[in-house]
XYZ file of C-alpha atoms in Angstrom:
493
model
C 95.741 210.954 41.408
C 92.496 209.209 40.422
C 92.392 205.443 40.674
C 92.938 203.587 37.394
C 90.991 200.625 36.042
C 91.986 198.368 33.161
C 89.115 196.450 31.582
C 89.803 193.436 29.390
C 87.070 193.057 26.795
C 84.497 195.559 25.540
C 81.523 193.240 25.944
C 78.427 194.492 27.708
C 79.752 193.517 31.157
C 83.027 195.381 30.723
C 81.346 198.406 29.166
C 78.731 198.627 31.917
C 81.424 198.437 34.584
C 83.560 200.956 32.716
C 80.702 203.430 32.305
C 79.852 203.406 36.034
C 83.498 203.674 37.051
C 84.288 206.459 34.590
C 81.184 208.361 35.696
C 82.477 208.098 39.282
C 85.867 209.597 38.519
C 87.991 206.533 37.757
C 90.476 206.594 34.899
C 89.201 203.754 32.714
C 91.026 201.969 29.890
C 89.223 199.254 27.909
C 91.143 196.759 25.770
C 89.239 194.971 22.998
C 90.516 192.388 20.531
C 87.804 193.084 17.922
C 87.426 196.136 15.715
C 84.106 197.099 17.346
C 82.703 197.156 20.880
C 79.931 194.970 22.229
C 81.148 191.383 22.203
C 78.039 189.187 21.944
C 75.929 192.366 22.140
C 77.636 194.134 19.276
C 78.122 193.867 15.544
C 80.795 193.238 12.969
C 81.185 194.169 9.329
C 81.536 191.861 6.347
C 81.034 192.511 2.637
C 79.923 196.048 3.445
C 77.116 194.798 5.702
C 76.622 194.991 9.459
C 75.830 191.704 11.225
C 74.937 191.227 14.909
C 77.592 189.222 16.735
C 75.008 187.491 18.906
C 71.986 188.957 20.639
C 69.383 190.857 18.612
C 66.845 191.758 21.333
C 67.253 193.388 24.732
C 65.329 192.768 27.947
C 64.952 194.887 31.048
C 64.307 198.163 29.217
C 60.706 198.552 30.362
C 59.924 201.395 32.774
C 61.816 200.658 36.009
C 63.274 197.553 34.334
C 66.563 196.067 35.499
C 68.592 197.414 32.588
C 66.622 200.649 32.304
C 67.421 201.500 35.927
C 71.161 201.111 35.285
C 71.017 203.325 32.198
C 69.001 205.938 34.106
C 71.755 206.129 36.729
C 74.204 206.805 33.893
C 71.825 209.392 32.374
C 71.643 207.381 29.162
C 68.483 207.400 27.062
C 67.854 204.974 24.208
C 65.284 205.108 21.445
C 63.661 201.686 21.695
C 60.717 199.789 20.236
C 58.759 197.293 22.311
C 57.895 194.201 20.267
C 54.570 192.596 21.203
C 55.217 189.495 19.063
C 58.970 188.940 18.719
C 59.163 185.190 18.071
C 57.515 181.949 16.991
C 58.696 178.581 18.282
C 58.259 175.827 15.692
C 57.758 172.279 16.955
C 57.210 169.086 14.994
C 53.428 169.393 15.003
C 52.645 172.942 16.130
C 53.687 176.581 16.401
C 53.792 178.671 19.590
C 53.770 182.435 19.174
C 55.438 184.454 21.942
C 53.434 187.519 23.015
C 54.095 190.228 25.569
C 50.432 190.788 26.388
C 49.491 188.404 29.197
C 45.915 187.832 28.017
C 47.047 187.074 24.491
C 49.809 184.786 25.790
C 47.379 182.817 27.956
C 45.109 182.395 24.937
C 48.109 181.144 22.960
C 48.881 178.573 25.654
C 45.340 177.216 25.342
C 45.568 177.014 21.560
C 49.079 175.597 21.416
C 48.637 172.929 24.111
C 44.975 171.844 23.857
C 45.645 168.301 25.122
C 46.644 169.610 28.575
C 45.383 173.185 28.531
C 44.302 173.349 32.191
C 47.526 171.827 33.542
C 49.694 173.995 31.270
C 47.939 177.162 32.443
C 48.428 176.205 36.092
C 52.087 175.396 35.421
C 52.589 178.756 33.733
C 50.800 180.677 36.463
C 53.167 179.238 39.062
C 56.160 179.829 36.794
C 55.072 183.463 36.450
C 54.739 183.866 40.212
C 58.267 182.527 40.698
C 59.612 184.721 37.902
C 58.121 187.830 39.506
C 59.704 186.933 42.844
C 63.118 186.265 41.286
C 62.879 189.560 39.391
C 62.206 191.444 42.639
C 65.190 189.839 44.360
C 67.416 190.602 41.352
C 66.220 194.226 41.378
C 67.494 194.546 44.950
C 71.019 194.403 43.525
C 72.155 191.322 45.446
C 75.307 189.758 43.993
C 75.907 186.067 44.676
C 77.754 184.489 46.350
C 77.647 187.010 49.210
C 81.208 187.575 50.423
C 80.924 191.148 51.711
C 78.132 193.413 52.886
C 78.406 195.375 49.600
C 77.251 192.211 47.781
C 73.878 192.510 49.520
C 72.840 195.616 47.588
C 69.404 196.623 48.880
C 68.501 193.099 49.932
C 68.164 194.018 53.648
C 65.538 196.654 52.815
C 63.784 194.169 50.520
C 63.599 191.574 53.293
C 62.019 194.110 55.637
C 59.231 194.867 53.152
C 58.923 191.276 51.821
C 59.794 189.048 54.797
C 58.293 185.858 53.340
C 59.664 186.206 49.811
C 62.964 184.373 50.284
C 61.247 181.669 52.313
C 58.912 181.009 49.386
C 61.794 180.946 46.908
C 63.804 178.744 49.252
C 61.266 175.956 48.763
C 62.230 175.803 45.098
C 65.969 176.412 45.386
C 66.877 172.806 44.567
C 64.190 172.331 41.911
C 64.766 171.993 38.190
C 62.181 173.022 35.598
C 61.328 169.341 35.188
C 60.488 169.151 38.892
C 57.816 171.802 38.385
C 56.512 169.880 35.386
C 56.181 166.782 37.593
C 54.249 168.769 40.192
C 51.698 169.673 37.522
C 51.688 166.150 36.004
C 53.249 167.402 32.779
C 56.605 165.616 32.813
C 55.551 163.253 30.019
C 53.807 165.906 27.897
C 56.173 166.024 24.921
C 54.968 169.253 23.219
C 55.527 171.378 26.339
C 58.872 169.701 27.037
C 60.019 170.462 23.487
C 58.896 174.083 23.748
C 60.636 174.648 27.083
C 63.827 172.985 25.878
C 63.921 175.233 22.809
C 63.619 178.311 25.011
C 66.032 177.175 27.711
C 68.874 176.020 25.455
C 69.077 179.642 24.337
C 68.414 181.366 27.681
C 69.931 178.968 30.234
C 72.363 176.929 28.092
C 70.773 173.659 29.221
C 67.487 171.740 29.098
C 64.632 171.191 31.546
C 66.285 168.211 33.243
C 69.215 170.361 34.433
C 67.983 173.975 34.340
C 67.563 175.501 37.800
C 63.931 176.500 38.227
C 64.453 179.912 39.858
C 66.579 181.651 37.189
C 64.706 179.745 34.473
C 61.371 181.080 35.742
C 62.580 184.602 35.037
C 64.090 183.663 31.669
C 60.897 181.934 30.504
C 58.508 184.688 31.597
C 60.575 187.799 30.872
C 58.796 188.318 27.526
C 55.717 189.504 29.458
C 57.828 192.469 30.619
C 58.800 193.289 27.055
C 61.455 192.543 24.458
C 63.050 195.579 22.897
C 64.635 196.553 19.615
C 66.887 199.527 18.954
C 67.092 201.342 15.644
C 70.658 200.200 14.963
C 70.336 196.867 16.741
C 71.496 195.851 20.190
C 74.992 197.052 19.308
C 73.624 200.545 19.897
C 73.453 199.747 23.621
C 77.129 198.844 23.614
C 77.956 201.959 21.625
C 76.255 204.365 24.046
C 78.072 202.761 26.984
C 81.360 203.148 25.123
C 80.476 206.778 24.394
C 79.806 207.350 28.110
C 83.259 205.986 28.975
C 84.925 208.301 26.446
C 82.761 211.254 27.530
C 84.066 210.790 31.080
C 87.689 210.740 29.936
C 88.178 206.995 29.479
C 90.026 205.258 26.648
C 88.913 202.320 24.497
C 91.617 200.523 22.544
C 90.106 198.515 19.684
C 92.038 195.858 17.744
C 94.234 195.640 20.836
C 94.268 192.096 22.254
C 95.836 191.700 25.683
C 98.938 189.514 25.615
C 99.715 189.460 29.341
C 98.274 190.362 32.718
C 100.642 190.466 35.704
C 100.302 191.555 39.344
C 103.250 193.403 40.937
C 103.514 192.456 44.609
C 105.772 195.417 45.345
C 103.729 198.212 43.812
C 100.418 196.395 44.462
C 99.079 197.067 40.993
C 98.398 195.242 37.752
C 100.377 195.487 34.540
C 98.423 195.028 31.303
C 100.281 194.518 28.045
C 98.288 194.839 24.831
C 98.923 195.438 21.163
C 98.328 199.197 21.331
C 98.885 200.180 24.944
C 100.561 198.906 28.109
C 100.343 200.372 31.602
C 99.834 199.753 35.326
C 96.361 199.786 36.905
C 94.984 199.828 40.436
C 92.071 197.571 39.437
C 91.460 195.095 36.633
C 88.149 193.744 35.333
C 88.293 190.693 33.063
C 85.268 190.521 30.787
C 86.818 188.243 28.156
C 86.123 184.819 29.637
C 89.754 184.059 28.724
C 92.352 183.047 31.308
C 95.565 185.045 31.714
C 96.859 182.806 34.481
C 95.452 180.901 37.470
C 92.532 182.667 39.083
C 92.161 185.326 36.387
C 89.057 183.810 34.779
C 86.249 181.409 35.563
C 87.490 179.491 32.523
C 90.078 178.043 34.936
C 87.334 175.751 36.253
C 87.609 173.704 33.033
C 83.839 173.528 32.766
C 82.794 172.996 29.177
C 80.999 175.711 27.247
C 78.840 175.353 24.186
C 80.209 176.285 20.814
C 78.155 178.077 18.193
C 77.736 177.536 14.489
C 76.269 180.598 12.835
C 75.215 181.577 9.335
C 74.841 185.173 8.184
C 72.512 185.407 5.202
C 71.540 188.318 2.971
C 68.174 187.913 1.244
C 66.261 189.984 -1.270
C 63.667 192.103 0.543
C 60.782 190.448 -1.310
C 61.105 187.586 1.194
C 59.645 189.996 3.740
C 56.539 190.659 1.672
C 56.015 187.162 0.261
C 57.105 184.835 3.068
C 57.037 186.894 6.284
C 53.789 188.791 5.627
C 55.539 192.117 6.295
C 55.725 191.394 10.018
C 57.498 193.813 12.339
C 61.257 193.316 12.315
C 63.321 191.984 13.913
C 61.434 188.709 14.111
C 62.798 185.377 15.299
C 62.026 181.694 14.898
C 63.205 178.904 17.165
C 62.970 175.687 15.192
C 63.020 172.505 17.281
C 64.972 169.725 15.598
C 63.177 166.730 17.162
C 62.065 165.572 13.726
C 65.182 166.673 11.826
C 67.360 164.339 9.791
C 70.285 162.444 11.288
C 72.796 164.846 9.738
C 71.354 167.683 11.809
C 70.869 165.662 14.997
C 74.449 164.397 14.991
C 75.924 167.852 14.397
C 73.952 170.190 16.683
C 72.212 170.319 20.058
C 68.975 172.175 20.600
C 66.939 174.339 18.261
C 67.884 176.395 15.226
C 67.533 180.051 16.149
C 67.017 182.508 13.269
C 66.303 186.228 13.223
C 65.192 188.373 10.299
C 66.065 192.061 10.395
C 66.682 195.034 8.177
C 70.068 195.126 6.485
C 72.450 197.924 7.441
C 75.677 198.985 5.796
C 78.843 199.748 7.741
C 77.574 203.245 8.562
C 74.341 201.837 9.982
C 72.264 203.026 7.020
C 69.419 200.778 5.875
C 69.881 198.954 2.562
C 66.334 199.120 1.264
C 66.211 196.070 -1.031
C 67.734 193.543 1.394
C 66.824 191.587 4.517
C 69.425 189.998 6.792
C 68.870 186.592 8.358
C 71.172 185.442 11.153
C 71.126 181.817 12.250
C 72.819 180.110 15.207
C 72.893 176.633 16.742
C 74.659 174.970 19.673
C 77.481 172.594 18.757
C 80.406 170.946 20.537
C 83.664 172.894 20.356
C 86.325 170.233 20.325
C 84.992 168.400 17.281
C 85.405 171.479 15.104
C 88.764 172.411 16.548
C 90.141 168.955 15.675
C 89.294 168.900 11.947
C 91.949 169.189 9.269
C 91.539 172.144 6.893
C 89.916 170.120 4.090
C 87.566 168.249 6.435
C 86.712 171.498 8.214
C 85.662 173.254 5.007
C 83.588 170.282 3.850
C 81.849 169.886 7.215
C 81.079 173.602 7.288
C 79.569 173.430 3.804
C 77.495 170.351 4.662
C 76.119 171.771 7.910
C 75.304 175.119 6.300
C 73.291 173.343 3.614
C 71.541 171.079 6.148
C 70.524 174.012 8.365
C 69.230 176.049 5.424
C 67.204 173.014 4.374
C 65.608 172.868 7.833
C 64.845 176.592 7.710
C 63.298 176.140 4.271
C 60.591 173.969 5.882
C 59.481 177.009 7.910
C 60.328 179.969 5.664
C 61.191 179.523 1.982
C 64.466 181.473 1.896
C 66.546 179.835 -0.845
C 64.675 181.598 -3.648
C 65.676 184.983 -2.172
C 69.208 184.128 -1.055
C 71.968 186.456 -2.245
C 74.789 184.994 -0.177
C 75.450 183.088 3.062
C 78.572 183.090 5.249
C 79.130 180.486 7.971
C 81.206 180.665 11.155
C 82.290 177.887 13.539
C 83.979 177.638 16.971
C 87.256 178.070 15.091
C 85.955 181.418 13.841
C 85.138 182.489 17.402
C 88.557 181.294 18.562
C 90.219 183.455 15.919
C 88.259 186.664 16.403
C 87.109 186.495 20.032
C 89.903 184.480 21.615
C 87.715 181.599 22.837
C 85.726 178.871 21.137
C 83.061 178.573 23.842
C 80.239 181.089 24.049
C 77.070 181.643 26.052
C 78.305 181.232 29.612
C 77.951 178.264 31.931
C 74.696 176.267 32.005
C 72.315 177.529 34.694
C 72.207 174.270 36.631
C 71.414 174.030 40.341
C 75.142 174.022 41.073
C 76.070 176.965 38.842
C 73.050 179.143 39.584
C 72.151 178.338 43.205
C 74.730 176.310 45.135
C 77.984 177.658 43.715
C 77.324 180.779 41.605
C 80.502 182.257 40.188
C 81.304 185.553 41.857
C 82.473 188.761 40.208
C 85.204 188.671 42.862
C 88.385 186.717 42.151
C 91.057 185.177 44.364
C 93.451 188.005 43.393
C 93.523 191.502 44.939
C 91.571 194.113 42.957
C 90.783 191.704 40.081
C 87.136 191.205 39.129
C 85.454 188.836 36.660
C 82.352 189.920 34.756
C 80.339 188.821 31.746
C 78.361 185.736 30.839
C 80.470 183.412 33.043
C 79.803 185.345 36.292
C 76.634 185.752 38.334
C 73.880 186.219 37.232
C 75.053 184.330 34.092
C 74.304 184.149 30.350
C 72.589 186.906 28.381
C 73.016 190.609 27.721
C 70.979 191.675 30.755
C 72.831 189.320 33.105
C 76.242 190.313 31.762
C 75.361 193.989 32.247
C 74.310 193.326 35.829
C 77.590 191.550 36.574
C 79.493 194.588 35.302
C 77.450 196.855 37.550
C 78.106 194.580 40.551
C 81.871 194.756 40.007
C 81.812 198.548 39.590
C 79.748 198.918 42.772
C 82.299 196.914 44.771
C 85.190 199.073 43.535
C 83.327 202.347 44.132
C 82.202 201.335 47.616
C 85.733 200.281 48.547
C 86.918 203.783 47.631
C 84.365 205.270 49.987
């Protein structure tokens, strides 16, 4: 009989692993607590509208890109749009527009940071060089930490053709982003620090003082490779992976949270019990970030994760013509809160991240007279989990109003607002099963010294998603799923 694989969680890591395993003849069963697939790269429905659960843009879909190469192996094609200008970062005294085109981006650096234009350009040139090198190493398929020759991927071949590459990167292995700023005499240049912090809190879950330089170099420069939009949003990527699993004979059980995971020492297999289905499996992949017992999740490390406060807003479409100048959608703003009021500063960490996009109904059809705005900020989990019901509702109302007020300083949205719905870590706890989101911060320890493996301490149990190497983000989570699938497939051979 074919080997069986039970996958906990239909996020992008679990779906990527499931698609590769199903395509290679494994009997795959995916268990998902939510009513839709995708996790943080999916969508959910409310009031007849479709809202993204997290990510709105995809990276790695350029020709020969990291994600594109995985999809090509699965014979999956996506209709995508490359966005040349996907985002503006709003600081206290200036705006920085993010461009794909390198020439245009370098011009923007000169305009945005005129006080230190020469130093900033030199800093960014070196950052770009490091990002290119990290991208090449990642493309080799290496999975850290290396515990078996299968974790090397094509790294041996890469070393033969690029013998000095790792030596160059090794010089920076213990550097933070702030260390590179010091090298270029920019550590005290507040505008650049604020810009980098706004970008890194979203991409690396930490700021320049703690963010490991090597993974951050790729995260900060990846826009030059392209940021991509799909017709039905990033949830379309999750949907096509789910379709591939079903096409190859796999099963996906939605609205089916897993209640227990147990290893049988006699039969040497795993027993999964869920709301809709229970069975024994030769392999298990945990993509939930939730622990089902010691060693079954990286959450066992008790390392804190950020919480998220989000607001889903439906606006009249005239906001697009009158306030957004009919720019290509989706379009995002990162709003630094350095100059925000105390109410905001005490409640959140990092920037306010908002994205405007077309509104879709539950069938994915465009609602012509509406625009959707999604907003998210980093907050601390435990504070929200400790509130009484009355305090919770009042705090949620107050923070929603404060965030909308901050957004109003950048884009006048209140005049066009039809309704707004807020969610807190308690909301994530209820629907996702965990209050923390975004993965572990990409510090030197987490990213370089002690990266969290897709392998676990249990036989035939693998851990994928935003908590495993390479870490936070849709692209990284997808790569972790591929790494786990590759280990299982190679073991069969």
